[in-house]
Amino acid sequence: MSKSLLMAILFPLLSIIIITAFAGGLGVTFMLLEHYMHSETGILILGSSLVVGVPTIAALIQKKIEKSE
């Protein structure tokens, strides 16, 4: 099997596995928060911090990368 064909199969498969593992882990985290806190407060805080935090961190990393070039 050629190297390019192997990479064409391997990269999509790895991306599916990584995204599935991340989404599953995040789902389990939300379920455990709901189970142990007995209210929606923890879920709201975690969800809000993800919605605000991820784009903020991405923007800071992008700014740092652009500055170093």
One Martini backbone bead per residue (centre of mass of N, CA, C, O) as a GRO file, in nm:
protein
   69
    1MET     BB    1   0.098   0.036   0.022
    2SER     BB    2   0.081   0.352  -0.007
    3LYS     BB    3   0.142   0.636   0.167
    4SER     BB    4  -0.097   0.814   0.064
    5LEU     BB    5  -0.320   0.607   0.120
    6LEU     BB    6  -0.269   0.575   0.420
    7MET     BB    7  -0.318   0.877   0.491
    8ALA     BB    8  -0.611   0.890   0.370
    9ILE     BB    9  -0.711   0.691   0.600
   10LEU     BB   10  -0.585   0.783   0.876
   11PHE     BB   11  -0.676   1.080   0.928
   12PRO     BB   12  -0.987   1.046   0.938
   13LEU     BB   13  -0.985   0.828   1.157
   14LEU     BB   14  -0.843   0.995   1.377
   15SER     BB   15  -1.048   1.229   1.385
   16ILE     BB   16  -1.289   1.061   1.474
   17ILE     BB   17  -1.167   0.951   1.737
   18ILE     BB   18  -1.099   1.221   1.876
   19ILE     BB   19  -1.383   1.352   1.868
   20THR     BB   20  -1.531   1.125   2.016
   21ALA     BB   21  -1.365   1.139   2.278
   22PHE     BB   22  -1.418   1.436   2.345
   23ALA     BB   23  -1.730   1.429   2.343
   24GLY     BB   24  -1.760   1.205   2.552
   25GLY     BB   25  -1.608   1.347   2.782
   26LEU     BB   26  -1.794   1.595   2.791
   27GLY     BB   27  -2.057   1.442   2.847
   28VAL     BB   28  -1.968   1.310   3.111
   29THR     BB   29  -1.911   1.571   3.261
   30PHE     BB   30  -2.202   1.680   3.250
   31MET     BB   31  -2.337   1.437   3.391
   32LEU     BB   32  -2.176   1.453   3.657
   33LEU     BB   33  -2.257   1.737   3.734
   34GLU     BB   34  -2.562   1.682   3.746
   35HIS     BB   35  -2.552   1.453   3.958
   36TYR     BB   36  -2.379   1.602   4.199
   37MET     BB   37  -2.538   1.896   4.208
   38HIS     BB   38  -2.862   1.903   4.155
   39SER     BB   39  -2.805   2.120   3.927
   40GLU     BB   40  -2.745   2.371   3.667
   41THR     BB   41  -2.502   2.549   3.750
   42GLY     BB   42  -2.249   2.387   3.657
   43ILE     BB   43  -2.333   2.367   3.361
   44LEU     BB   44  -2.348   2.669   3.303
   45ILE     BB   45  -2.057   2.739   3.377
   46LEU     BB   46  -1.912   2.545   3.184
   47GLY     BB   47  -2.051   2.632   2.920
   48SER     BB   48  -1.977   2.934   2.936
   49SER     BB   49  -1.669   2.895   2.952
   50LEU     BB   50  -1.648   2.757   2.676
   51VAL     BB   51  -1.778   2.979   2.497
   52VAL     BB   52  -1.564   3.199   2.593
   53GLY     BB   53  -1.276   3.059   2.620
   54VAL     BB   54  -1.204   2.932   2.345
   55PRO     BB   55  -1.199   3.193   2.166
   56THR     BB   56  -1.000   3.348   2.343
   57ILE     BB   57  -0.761   3.153   2.320
   58ALA     BB   58  -0.749   3.153   2.011
   59ALA     BB   59  -0.691   3.458   1.981
   60LEU     BB   60  -0.427   3.462   2.147
   61ILE     BB   61  -0.273   3.258   1.975
   62GLN     BB   62  -0.298   3.408   1.706
   63LYS     BB   63  -0.153   3.665   1.798
   64LYS     BB   64   0.116   3.525   1.871
   65ILE     BB   65   0.174   3.407   1.589
   66GLU     BB   66   0.168   3.677   1.429
   67LYS     BB   67   0.399   3.812   1.595
   68SER     BB   68   0.629   3.589   1.524
   69GLU     BB   69   0.628   3.644   1.194
   0.00000   0.00000   0.00000
